[in-house]
Tab-separated table of C-alpha atoms and ligand atoms in Angstrom:
chain	number	residue	atom	x	y	z
R	1420	MET	CA	-0.080	0.084	0.105
R	1421	GLU	CA	1.107	3.465	-1.434
R	1422	ASN	CA	2.611	5.736	2.255
R	1423	ALA	CA	-0.213	8.247	3.684
R	1424	LYS	CA	0.890	11.639	3.362
R	1425	LEU	CA	-0.274	14.683	5.088
R	1426	ILE	CA	0.124	19.199	4.062
R	1427	LEU	CA	0.908	20.430	7.351
R	1428	ASN	CA	1.893	24.405	6.331
R	1429	GLY	CA	1.918	24.014	2.709
R	1430	LYS	CA	4.562	20.885	3.560
R	1431	GLU	CA	4.178	17.640	2.681
R	1432	TYR	CA	5.089	14.997	4.922
R	1433	GLU	CA	4.829	11.268	3.525
R	1434	LEU	CA	3.709	8.662	6.954
R	1435	PRO	CA	4.942	4.797	5.897
R	1436	VAL	CA	1.357	2.670	6.357
R	1437	VAL	CA	0.538	-1.183	7.966
R	1438	VAL	CA	-1.867	-3.497	7.202
R	1439	GLY	CA	-2.882	-5.904	10.034
R	1440	SER	CA	-3.150	-9.690	9.003
R	1441	GLU	CA	-6.967	-8.837	8.608
R	1442	ASP	CA	-6.609	-6.258	6.144
R	1443	GLU	CA	-7.211	-2.997	8.909
R	1444	VAL	CA	-4.763	-0.113	8.045
R	1445	GLY	CA	-3.145	1.961	9.876
R	1446	VAL	CA	-1.056	5.017	9.077
R	1447	ASP	CA	2.741	5.142	11.359
R	1448	ILE	CA	2.605	8.950	12.711
R	1449	SER	CA	5.877	7.825	15.000
R	1450	THR	CA	8.371	9.978	13.010
R	1451	PHE	CA	5.998	12.809	12.708
R	1452	ARG	CA	6.560	15.761	15.426
R	1453	ALA	CA	10.386	14.263	14.639
R	1454	LYS	CA	10.502	15.053	10.911
R	1455	SER	CA	7.613	18.409	11.284
R	1456	GLY	CA	7.832	19.418	15.177
R	1457	ALA	CA	3.601	18.662	15.210
R	1458	ILE	CA	2.278	15.849	17.524
R	1459	THR	CA	-1.320	14.082	16.314
R	1460	LEU	CA	-4.410	14.861	18.895
R	1461	ASP	CA	-6.556	11.985	19.762
R	1462	ASP	CA	-7.891	12.781	23.020
R	1463	GLY	CA	-9.383	9.508	24.447
R	1464	TYR	CA	-7.844	7.318	21.688
R	1465	GLY	CA	-10.847	6.725	19.960
R	1466	ASN	CA	-8.455	6.481	17.079
R	1467	THR	CA	-4.998	5.746	17.864
R	1468	GLY	CA	-3.300	1.994	17.814
R	1469	SER	CA	-1.011	1.611	20.731
R	1470	CYS	CA	1.069	-1.404	19.450
R	1471	LYS	CA	0.768	-4.358	17.263
R	1472	SER	CA	-0.480	-7.222	18.760
R	1473	ALA	CA	-0.862	-10.583	17.840
R	1474	ILE	CA	-3.433	-11.632	20.150
R	1475	THR	CA	-7.332	-11.122	20.008
R	1476	PHE	CA	-8.963	-8.829	17.021
R	1477	ILE	CA	-12.611	-7.395	16.880
R	1478	ASP	CA	-13.947	-5.926	14.074
R	1479	GLY	CA	-16.765	-3.550	15.501
R	1480	GLU	CA	-18.673	-2.585	12.534
R	1481	LYS	CA	-19.159	-6.574	12.139
R	1482	GLY	CA	-19.541	-7.578	15.931
R	1483	ILE	CA	-16.708	-10.416	15.444
R	1484	LEU	CA	-14.000	-11.175	18.067
R	1485	ARG	CA	-11.709	-13.952	17.669
R	1486	TYR	CA	-8.956	-15.226	20.636
R	1487	ARG	CA	-5.438	-15.898	18.719
R	1488	GLY	CA	-7.599	-16.530	15.174
R	1489	TYR	CA	-10.599	-18.871	17.406
R	1490	PRO	CA	-13.874	-17.419	16.340
R	1491	ILE	CA	-15.559	-16.684	19.752
R	1492	GLU	CA	-18.718	-18.713	19.107
R	1493	GLU	CA	-16.557	-21.431	19.258
R	1494	LEU	CA	-14.959	-21.136	21.863
R	1495	ALA	CA	-17.439	-20.380	24.236
R	1496	GLU	CA	-19.196	-23.496	23.253
R	1497	ASN	CA	-16.097	-25.717	22.986
R	1498	ALA	CA	-13.674	-24.984	25.135
R	1499	SER	CA	-12.721	-24.946	29.166
R	1500	PHE	CA	-11.880	-21.668	30.078
R	1501	VAL	CA	-7.690	-23.014	31.028
R	1502	GLU	CA	-7.474	-24.136	27.472
R	1503	VAL	CA	-8.008	-20.481	26.466
R	1504	CYS	CA	-6.122	-19.616	29.095
R	1505	TYR	CA	-3.256	-21.041	27.483
R	1506	LEU	CA	-4.671	-19.911	24.290
R	1507	LEU	CA	-4.542	-16.284	25.027
R	1508	ILE	CA	-0.988	-16.494	26.123
R	1509	TYR	CA	0.624	-18.880	24.838
R	1510	GLY	CA	-0.732	-18.049	20.895
R	1511	LYS	CA	-1.914	-22.374	21.035
R	1512	LEU	CA	-3.862	-24.141	21.567
R	1513	PRO	CA	-2.290	-26.606	24.150
R	1514	ASN	CA	-2.168	-30.717	23.350
R	1515	GLN	CA	-3.564	-33.064	25.743
R	1516	ALA	CA	-0.255	-33.349	27.489
R	1517	GLU	CA	0.955	-29.160	27.699
R	1518	LEU	CA	-3.334	-28.886	29.075
R	1519	ALA	CA	-2.512	-31.335	31.299
R	1520	ALA	CA	0.796	-29.681	32.392
R	1521	PHE	CA	-0.647	-26.965	33.018
R	1522	ASP	CA	-4.081	-27.679	34.582
R	1523	HIS	CA	-1.586	-29.555	37.399
R	1524	GLN	CA	0.921	-26.795	37.690
R	1525	LEU	CA	-2.430	-23.959	38.474
R	1526	THR	CA	-3.621	-26.709	40.977
R	1527	ARG	CA	-0.478	-26.766	42.439
R	1528	HIS	CA	-0.391	-23.119	43.118
R	1529	SER	CA	-4.143	-22.492	43.879
R	1530	LEU	CA	-2.703	-21.633	47.938
R	1531	ILE	CA	-2.195	-18.022	48.816
R	1532	HIS	CA	1.242	-17.723	50.887
R	1533	GLU	CA	-0.844	-17.546	55.300
R	1534	ASP	CA	0.853	-14.475	55.664
R	1535	MET	CA	-1.537	-12.902	53.307
R	1536	LYS	CA	-4.288	-13.821	54.647
R	1537	LYS	CA	-3.499	-11.808	57.428
R	1538	PHE	CA	-3.790	-8.650	55.073
R	1539	PHE	CA	-7.670	-9.493	55.301
R	1540	GLU	CA	-8.181	-9.269	58.565
R	1541	GLY	CA	-7.404	-5.213	58.358
R	1542	PHE	CA	-9.977	-4.865	55.780
R	1543	PRO	CA	-13.463	-3.661	56.724
R	1544	SER	CA	-16.111	-5.907	55.678
R	1545	SER	CA	-17.276	-3.708	53.926
R	1546	ALA	CA	-14.608	-3.049	51.175
R	1547	HIS	CA	-15.438	-3.543	47.943
R	1548	PRO	CA	-14.110	-6.554	46.773
R	1549	MET	CA	-12.299	-4.917	44.067
R	1550	ALA	CA	-10.264	-2.873	47.018
R	1551	ILE	CA	-9.019	-6.488	47.665
R	1552	LEU	CA	-8.655	-7.794	44.841
R	1553	SER	CA	-6.191	-5.464	43.306
R	1554	ALA	CA	-4.516	-4.072	46.600
R	1555	MET	CA	-3.848	-8.672	46.827
R	1556	ILE	CA	-2.184	-8.738	43.457
R	1557	ALA	CA	-0.200	-5.605	44.277
R	1558	SER	CA	0.490	-7.930	46.945
R	1559	LEU	CA	2.025	-10.888	45.214
R	1560	SER	CA	5.444	-8.642	44.247
R	1561	ALA	CA	6.569	-8.936	48.249
R	1562	TYR	CA	5.834	-13.048	47.549
R	1563	TYR	CA	7.521	-13.137	44.901
R	1564	PRO	CA	9.799	-10.976	43.480
R	1565	ASP	CA	11.873	-12.271	41.467
R	1566	GLU	CA	11.025	-10.967	38.607
R	1567	ASN	CA	12.569	-13.342	36.084
R	1568	ASN	CA	10.389	-16.631	36.617
R	1569	VAL	CA	7.460	-14.957	34.376
R	1570	ASP	CA	6.105	-18.184	33.142
R	1571	LEU	CA	6.138	-19.862	37.012
R	1572	ASN	CA	4.796	-16.522	38.292
R	1573	ILE	CA	1.611	-16.065	35.382
R	1574	ILE	CA	0.699	-19.866	37.431
R	1575	ARG	CA	1.029	-18.169	40.380
R	1576	LEU	CA	-0.947	-15.108	39.374
R	1577	LEU	CA	-3.811	-17.001	37.366
R	1578	SER	CA	-4.265	-19.732	40.459
R	1579	LYS	CA	-3.813	-16.987	43.502
R	1580	ALA	CA	-5.876	-14.219	42.137
R	1581	ARG	CA	-9.488	-17.373	42.359
R	1582	THR	CA	-8.552	-17.435	45.348
R	1583	ILE	CA	-7.811	-14.443	46.071
R	1584	ALA	CA	-11.962	-13.716	44.837
R	1585	ALA	CA	-13.021	-15.929	46.943
R	1586	PHE	CA	-11.559	-14.782	50.045
R	1587	SER	CA	-12.736	-11.250	49.139
R	1588	TYR	CA	-16.460	-12.483	49.374
R	1589	LYS	CA	-15.886	-14.878	52.761
R	1590	LYS	CA	-14.256	-11.725	53.749
R	1591	SER	CA	-17.584	-9.830	53.424
R	1592	VAL	CA	-20.164	-12.633	54.381
R	1593	GLY	CA	-18.523	-13.088	57.165
R	1594	GLN	CA	-17.278	-16.863	56.568
R	1595	PRO	CA	-14.280	-18.544	57.530
R	1596	PHE	CA	-11.927	-18.888	53.800
R	1597	VAL	CA	-12.504	-22.516	52.093
R	1598	TYR	CA	-9.332	-23.758	51.007
R	1599	PRO	CA	-9.091	-25.513	47.803
R	1600	LEU	CA	-9.119	-28.821	47.695
R	1601	ASN	CA	-6.505	-30.154	44.465
R	1602	ASP	CA	-8.740	-32.835	42.686
R	1603	LEU	CA	-11.734	-29.966	41.423
R	1604	GLY	CA	-10.600	-28.221	38.232
R	1605	TYR	CA	-10.244	-23.998	38.305
R	1606	CYS	CA	-14.093	-23.495	38.265
R	1607	GLU	CA	-14.963	-25.584	40.535
R	1608	ASN	CA	-12.840	-24.668	42.921
R	1609	PHE	CA	-13.344	-21.212	41.977
R	1610	LEU	CA	-17.110	-22.090	43.666
R	1611	HIS	CA	-16.206	-24.255	46.222
R	1612	MET	CA	-13.923	-21.743	47.805
R	1613	LEU	CA	-16.728	-19.191	47.580
R	1614	PHE	CA	-19.435	-21.529	48.880
R	1615	ALA	CA	-18.756	-23.483	50.774
R	1616	VAL	CA	-19.171	-23.557	54.525
R	1617	PRO	CA	-17.648	-25.768	56.919
R	1618	ALA	CA	-20.805	-27.062	58.818
R	1619	GLU	CA	-21.758	-29.343	55.409
R	1620	PRO	CA	-20.672	-31.243	52.504
R	1621	TYR	CA	-21.132	-27.774	49.559
R	1622	LYS	CA	-22.357	-30.172	46.111
R	1623	ILE	CA	-20.448	-28.206	42.829
R	1624	SER	CA	-23.204	-27.543	40.607
R	1625	PRO	CA	-23.030	-28.534	36.698
R	1626	THR	CA	-24.896	-26.200	35.622
R	1627	LEU	CA	-23.457	-22.643	37.155
R	1628	THR	CA	-19.996	-24.476	36.495
R	1629	LYS	CA	-20.685	-24.288	32.758
R	1630	ALA	CA	-21.829	-20.850	33.666
R	1631	LEU	CA	-19.158	-20.101	35.262
R	1632	ASN	CA	-16.313	-21.102	32.320
R	1633	LEU	CA	-17.989	-19.688	29.196
R	1634	LEU	CA	-18.602	-16.488	31.191
R	1635	LEU	CA	-14.889	-16.062	32.319
R	1636	ILE	CA	-14.555	-17.467	28.210
R	1637	LEU	CA	-16.380	-14.600	27.191
R	1638	HIS	CA	-13.572	-11.990	28.949
R	1639	ALA	CA	-10.731	-13.606	28.752
R	1640	ASP	CA	-9.669	-10.580	26.844
R	1641	HIS	CA	-10.604	-7.489	24.368
R	1642	GLU	CA	-7.258	-5.931	22.736
R	1643	GLN	CA	-6.445	-2.355	23.718
R	1644	ASN	CA	-9.691	-1.592	26.171
R	1645	CYS	CA	-8.830	0.217	29.233
R	1646	SER	CA	-7.908	-1.878	31.482
R	1647	THR	CA	-5.503	-3.449	29.322
R	1648	SER	CA	-4.085	-0.039	28.001
R	1649	THR	CA	-3.132	0.836	31.435
R	1650	VAL	CA	-2.110	-3.380	31.908
R	1651	ARG	CA	0.381	-2.723	29.016
R	1652	MET	CA	0.791	1.688	30.137
R	1653	VAL	CA	1.966	0.138	33.266
R	1654	GLY	CA	4.384	-2.561	32.363
R	1655	SER	CA	5.883	-0.161	29.625
R	1656	SER	CA	8.347	0.904	32.493
R	1657	GLN	CA	9.472	-2.886	33.086
R	1658	ALA	CA	7.051	-2.874	36.428
R	1659	ASN	CA	6.379	-6.305	37.212
R	1660	LEU	CA	3.906	-8.993	36.151
R	1661	PHE	CA	1.933	-8.664	39.858
R	1662	ALA	CA	2.490	-4.200	39.914
R	1663	SER	CA	0.969	-3.909	36.096
R	1664	ILE	CA	-2.031	-6.435	36.363
R	1665	SER	CA	-3.096	-4.978	40.090
R	1666	ALA	CA	-3.201	-1.274	38.299
R	1667	GLY	CA	-5.278	-3.449	35.228
R	1668	VAL	CA	-8.327	-4.406	38.285
R	1669	CYS	CA	-8.142	-0.961	39.282
R	1670	ALA	CA	-8.813	0.644	35.880
R	1671	LEU	CA	-11.095	-1.844	35.096
R	1672	TRP	CA	-13.226	-1.230	38.162
R	1673	GLY	CA	-15.088	1.988	37.035
R	1674	PRO	CA	-18.189	2.499	35.958
R	1675	LEU	CA	-18.242	3.306	32.447
R	1676	HIS	CA	-15.526	-0.598	31.881
R	1677	GLY	CA	-16.139	-3.686	33.751
R	1678	GLY	CA	-18.177	-1.200	36.627
R	1679	ALA	CA	-21.049	-1.762	34.192
R	1680	ASN	CA	-21.948	-5.179	35.260
R	1681	GLN	CA	-22.704	-3.949	39.280
R	1682	GLU	CA	-24.041	-1.057	37.121
R	1683	VAL	CA	-26.620	-2.661	34.796
R	1684	ILE	CA	-28.086	-4.863	38.022
R	1685	GLU	CA	-28.012	-2.125	39.664
R	1686	MET	CA	-29.791	0.115	37.437
R	1687	LEU	CA	-32.492	-3.210	36.302
R	1688	GLU	CA	-33.191	-3.581	39.801
R	1689	HIS	CA	-34.164	0.263	40.429
R	1690	ILE	CA	-36.319	0.661	37.361
R	1691	ARG	CA	-38.278	-2.358	38.958
R	1692	ALA	CA	-38.040	-0.846	42.307
R	1693	ASP	CA	-39.980	2.195	41.029
R	1694	GLY	CA	-42.848	-0.090	39.696
R	1695	GLY	CA	-40.763	-0.996	36.272
R	1696	ASP	CA	-41.524	2.107	33.806
R	1697	TYR	CA	-38.688	1.228	31.815
R	1698	LYS	CA	-39.997	3.471	29.361
R	1699	LYS	CA	-39.083	6.622	31.557
R	1700	TYR	CA	-35.865	5.036	32.128
R	1701	MET	CA	-34.940	5.170	28.247
R	1702	GLU	CA	-36.441	8.219	27.697
R	1703	MET	CA	-34.321	9.918	30.732
R	1704	ALA	CA	-30.747	8.031	28.756
R	1705	LYS	CA	-31.493	10.004	25.621
R	1706	ASP	CA	-31.904	12.914	27.658
R	1707	LYS	CA	-29.056	15.105	27.217
R	1708	SER	CA	-29.867	17.343	30.669
R	1709	SER	CA	-29.663	14.103	31.927
R	1710	SER	CA	-26.877	12.254	33.783
R	1711	PHE	CA	-28.369	8.404	33.487
R	1712	LYS	CA	-27.239	6.035	30.557
R	1713	LEU	CA	-28.214	3.166	29.834
R	1714	MET	CA	-25.464	0.697	31.377
R	1715	GLY	CA	-24.783	-2.251	29.926
R	1716	PHE	CA	-25.391	0.286	26.057
R	1717	GLY	CA	-22.663	0.843	23.650
R	1718	HIS	CA	-19.606	0.438	23.040
R	1719	ARG	CA	-16.412	2.837	21.484
R	1720	VAL	CA	-15.898	-0.591	18.836
R	1721	TYR	CA	-18.612	-2.069	18.366
R	1722	LYS	CA	-21.334	-0.211	16.423
R	1723	ASN	CA	-22.833	-3.632	15.736
R	1724	PHE	CA	-24.172	-6.693	18.514
R	1725	ASP	CA	-21.591	-7.340	20.535
R	1726	PRO	CA	-20.834	-11.100	20.532
R	1727	ARG	CA	-20.345	-12.233	23.992
R	1728	ALA	CA	-23.676	-10.039	24.952
R	1729	LYS	CA	-25.629	-12.173	22.080
R	1730	ILE	CA	-24.008	-15.499	23.481
R	1731	LEU	CA	-25.451	-14.591	26.713
R	1732	LYS	CA	-28.843	-13.490	26.855
R	1733	LYS	CA	-29.078	-17.271	25.339
R	1734	ALA	CA	-26.809	-18.477	28.343
R	1735	ALA	CA	-29.201	-16.108	30.882
R	1736	ASP	CA	-32.263	-17.380	29.564
R	1737	ALA	CA	-30.843	-21.430	29.408
R	1738	VAL	CA	-29.048	-20.988	32.912
R	1739	LEU	CA	-32.162	-19.373	34.981
R	1740	ALA	CA	-34.310	-22.346	33.519
R	1741	GLU	CA	-32.138	-24.873	34.396
R	1742	LEU	CA	-31.940	-23.149	37.872
R	1743	GLY	CA	-35.077	-22.999	38.239
R	1744	VAL	CA	-34.589	-18.853	39.244
R	1745	ALA	CA	-37.400	-16.563	37.867
R	1746	ASP	CA	-35.732	-12.841	37.978
R	1747	PRO	CA	-38.140	-10.373	37.075
R	1748	THR	CA	-35.338	-8.242	36.308
R	1749	LEU	CA	-34.135	-10.374	32.918
R	1750	ALA	CA	-37.841	-9.316	31.631
R	1751	ILE	CA	-37.027	-5.578	31.623
R	1752	ALA	CA	-34.142	-6.262	30.166
R	1753	LYS	CA	-35.668	-7.667	27.010
R	1754	ASN	CA	-37.711	-4.928	26.928
R	1755	LEU	CA	-35.311	-2.071	26.953
R	1756	GLU	CA	-33.104	-4.084	24.748
R	1757	ASP	CA	-36.162	-4.294	22.810
R	1758	VAL	CA	-37.166	-0.702	22.951
R	1759	ALA	CA	-33.553	0.238	22.173
R	1760	LEU	CA	-33.242	-1.406	18.902
R	1761	ASN	CA	-35.787	0.289	17.661
R	1762	ASP	CA	-35.440	3.505	19.031
R	1763	PRO	CA	-33.871	6.269	16.122
R	1764	TYR	CA	-31.670	7.786	19.278
R	1765	PHE	CA	-29.641	3.931	20.055
R	1766	VAL	CA	-30.151	3.159	16.360
R	1767	ASP	CA	-28.475	6.412	15.000
R	1768	ARG	CA	-24.950	6.238	17.569
R	1769	LYS	CA	-24.916	2.411	16.640
R	1770	LEU	CA	-26.300	1.553	20.498
R	1771	TYR	CA	-26.295	-1.698	21.339
R	1772	PRO	CA	-26.088	-4.331	24.128
R	1773	ASN	CA	-22.514	-4.897	25.154
R	1774	VAL	CA	-21.143	-7.547	27.391
R	1775	ASP	CA	-22.213	-6.713	31.377
R	1776	PHE	CA	-26.015	-6.584	29.852
R	1777	TYR	CA	-26.619	-9.892	30.136
R	1778	SER	CA	-24.048	-11.048	33.100
R	1779	GLY	CA	-25.416	-9.723	35.893
R	1780	ILE	CA	-28.110	-11.669	35.502
R	1781	ILE	CA	-26.273	-14.942	35.269
R	1782	TYR	CA	-24.176	-13.777	37.820
R	1783	ARG	CA	-27.119	-12.669	39.755
R	1784	ALA	CA	-28.808	-16.158	39.828
R	1785	MET	CA	-25.452	-18.415	40.815
R	1786	ASN	CA	-26.205	-16.485	43.586
R	1787	ILE	CA	-22.840	-14.065	43.468
R	1788	PRO	CA	-23.737	-11.185	45.237
R	1789	THR	CA	-23.767	-7.737	43.120
R	1790	ASP	CA	-20.143	-6.514	44.674
R	1791	MET	CA	-18.748	-9.223	43.362
R	1792	PHE	CA	-19.532	-8.463	39.270
R	1793	THR	CA	-16.408	-7.206	38.623
R	1794	VAL	CA	-14.051	-9.345	40.156
R	1795	MET	CA	-15.419	-12.025	37.786
R	1796	PHE	CA	-14.587	-9.961	35.245
R	1797	ALA	CA	-11.394	-9.624	36.637
R	1798	LEU	CA	-11.138	-13.044	36.859
R	1799	GLY	CA	-12.036	-14.111	33.361
R	1800	ARG	CA	-9.620	-10.569	31.998
R	1801	LEU	CA	-6.913	-12.377	34.065
R	1802	PRO	CA	-5.025	-14.659	30.676
R	1803	GLY	CA	-6.416	-11.681	28.306
R	1804	TRP	CA	-3.665	-8.772	30.864
R	1805	ILE	CA	-0.963	-11.332	31.228
R	1806	ALA	CA	-0.821	-12.001	27.355
R	1807	GLN	CA	-0.687	-8.330	26.435
R	1808	TRP	CA	1.970	-7.395	29.069
R	1809	LYS	CA	4.124	-10.796	28.613
R	1810	GLU	CA	3.538	-10.186	24.278
R	1811	MET	CA	5.212	-6.557	25.358
R	1812	HIS	CA	7.545	-8.079	27.422
R	1813	ASP	CA	8.648	-10.037	25.404
R	1814	ASP	CA	9.131	-7.555	22.372
R	1815	LYS	CA	12.540	-6.382	22.908
R	1816	SER	CA	11.915	-3.062	20.303
R	1817	ALA	CA	9.077	-2.540	23.098
R	1818	ARG	CA	9.996	1.327	24.270
R	1819	ILE	CA	7.791	3.117	27.429
R	1820	ASN	CA	4.396	4.892	26.687
R	1821	ARG	CA	4.641	8.122	26.796
R	1822	PRO	CA	1.931	9.853	25.640
R	1823	ARG	CA	2.053	13.944	24.383
R	1824	GLN	CA	-0.750	16.583	25.065
R	1825	ILE	CA	-0.881	19.978	23.808
R	1826	TYR	CA	-0.938	22.371	26.416
R	1827	ILE	CA	-3.790	25.097	27.161
R	1828	GLY	CA	-2.478	25.939	30.279
R	1829	ALA	CA	-1.021	29.782	31.544
R	1830	PRO	CA	2.270	30.919	29.233
R	1831	LYS	CA	4.825	32.382	30.964
R	1832	ARG	CA	4.004	34.376	34.135
R	1833	GLU	CA	6.383	36.415	36.836
R	1834	TRP	CA	5.982	34.661	40.594
R	1835	VAL	CA	4.079	37.115	43.008
R	1836	PRO	CA	5.731	36.209	47.053
R	1837	VAL	CA	2.459	35.501	48.375
R	1838	ASN	CA	1.746	38.580	50.553
R	1839	LYS	CA	1.494	41.004	46.572
R	1840	ARG	CA	-1.054	38.334	45.953
R	1841	ALA	CA	-4.461	39.367	44.888
V	3114	LIG	N1	-26.846	5.990	27.295
V	3114	LIG	C1	-26.876	6.365	26.021
V	3114	LIG	N2	-26.212	7.548	25.476
V	3114	LIG	C2	-25.144	6.821	25.120
V	3114	LIG	C3	-24.797	5.858	25.847
V	3114	LIG	C4	-25.299	5.138	26.428
V	3114	LIG	N3	-25.737	3.771	27.274
V	3114	LIG	N4	-23.688	5.320	25.341
V	3114	LIG	C5	-23.035	6.146	24.352
V	3114	LIG	N5	-24.419	7.028	24.273
V	3114	LIG	C6	-24.424	8.269	23.876
V	3114	LIG	C7	-23.549	9.118	23.760
V	3114	LIG	O1	-23.929	10.186	25.308
V	3114	LIG	C8	-23.522	10.087	22.776
V	3114	LIG	O2	-24.122	10.718	22.157
V	3114	LIG	P1	-23.711	12.667	21.549
V	3114	LIG	O3	-23.106	11.714	19.874
V	3114	LIG	O4	-25.486	13.010	21.475
V	3114	LIG	O5	-23.216	12.676	22.290
V	3114	LIG	C9	-23.236	8.762	21.430
V	3114	LIG	O6	-24.226	7.688	22.376
V	3114	LIG	C10	-21.571	7.926	22.183
V	3114	LIG	O7	-21.234	7.719	22.019
V	3114	LIG	P2	-19.960	8.064	22.936
V	3114	LIG	O8	-20.210	8.764	25.212
V	3114	LIG	O9	-18.894	9.382	22.630
V	3114	LIG	O10	-18.835	6.780	23.004
V	3114	LIG	P3	-17.393	6.040	23.786
V	3114	LIG	O11	-17.133	5.443	23.136
V	3114	LIG	O12	-16.558	7.801	24.065
V	3114	LIG	O13	-18.446	5.621	24.966
V	3114	LIG	C11	-18.956	3.647	26.350
V	3114	LIG	C12	-18.525	3.659	25.314
V	3114	LIG	C13	-19.128	2.562	26.555
V	3114	LIG	C14	-18.539	3.932	27.943
V	3114	LIG	C15	-20.398	4.535	26.869
V	3114	LIG	O14	-21.322	3.902	25.357
V	3114	LIG	C16	-21.214	3.723	27.909
V	3114	LIG	O15	-21.153	4.827	28.719
V	3114	LIG	N6	-21.639	3.093	28.455
V	3114	LIG	C17	-22.989	2.903	29.343
V	3114	LIG	C18	-21.227	1.654	30.359
V	3114	LIG	C19	-20.936	0.357	30.311
V	3114	LIG	O16	-21.879	-0.527	29.531
V	3114	LIG	N7	-19.857	0.513	29.712
V	3114	LIG	C20	-19.166	-1.293	29.690
V	3114	LIG	C21	-18.818	-1.005	27.637
V	3114	LIG	S1	-18.626	-2.781	27.491
V	3114	LIG	C22	-17.543	-3.720	28.831
V	3114	LIG	C23	-15.571	-3.177	28.846
V	3114	LIG	O17	-15.231	-3.908	28.496
V	3114	LIG	O18	-15.624	-2.505	29.132
């Protein structure tokens, strides 16, 4: 493809074009400032590629999502979350021996250091589990400071984050921590640590295990979103894996990102408590003088159905039916979706339900409390963050991430002593 040409102050600059393996086109502006003195400005990075990556492909116009080339629909139908972790991090589907070894490692590294258990005592029982998760993941670097053992640290993080998440839930409900069991798979072990109590045996439901596996797979990666870009930003300074991922957890927490799944359920509950008049809330979402947004709708990249939302809508029906749960908020969600898909405001802006719209309804049917929803998203996203961190870490030409700015503050001014200031 021919170079791009950019004319600034009458002077023409040639800029190379980069073409991806799915024919996506980017103009490489990395030398533009050196040649012209000008930078490019892109508020919110809506049109800026921050890296080349071989991990996840999204075509937001067509509603396509693939991990390492495999369509999300096929992975959701056939894969285990552990396989998807391996696929994202190491770039290929594991063969039987590789999968068994990886799974074994995850099982062997599920305990957290007993000293770390004391950290939980210091948090108030009202602490949001995302605060605990990010603090504990950063703390892992104090226990595993050997940064050269990347593969082992990856295993530790994948396995121990699950234990930390379950313990943070136990802390919030005032129950004793339940240790992992080595004869349980990744998802079963999490459910066991979450829901088992010493007083009675806990029978792990295959429906819950299947639903959890699906939810984790659907959240596993989503290319350069806010939290992943945060992981890469922090990691670009050569900060260690645990510190970088802990920063990603914090970025995910926000209500415009992973925190939206908690907000969706709270919104649906609010509409229900207010008599179920969803049309009133649709009008509020369109009203620019109101700060109300339809949570779980819209996406920076998808201008078509989020393929994850399509899968989750079907799964919500199936899981609720299998568990015998009748949740009135599911009907409200479907009504909101129907209205939005036919309303010019949403149609013109290409606003569709995103992954967070139906996931919370499934988590709730599984008895997972609302403030754990974003933690569930984080557990799912872990392999994606790790894969993206590792891709950058392995790229010896990677530079520290350091965007520029256009300064719009005061011009140079003279210092004024305090007694002479207005
Ligand atoms: N309800 C009402 N209006 C909306 C919504 C919404 N949920 N989302 C976008 N809009 C409007 C927005 O006001 C703007 O209108 P206008 O052109 O008149 O100014 C237009 O649609 C374009 O939206 P934007 O805010 O410029 O889009 P963005 O790419 O900056 O933001 C978003 C994307 C996801 C932050 C936004 O759609 C949003 O806040 N949605 C609700 C929160 C949510 O569900 N977040 C989860 C995202 S998916 C999970 C993840 O990966 O994080």
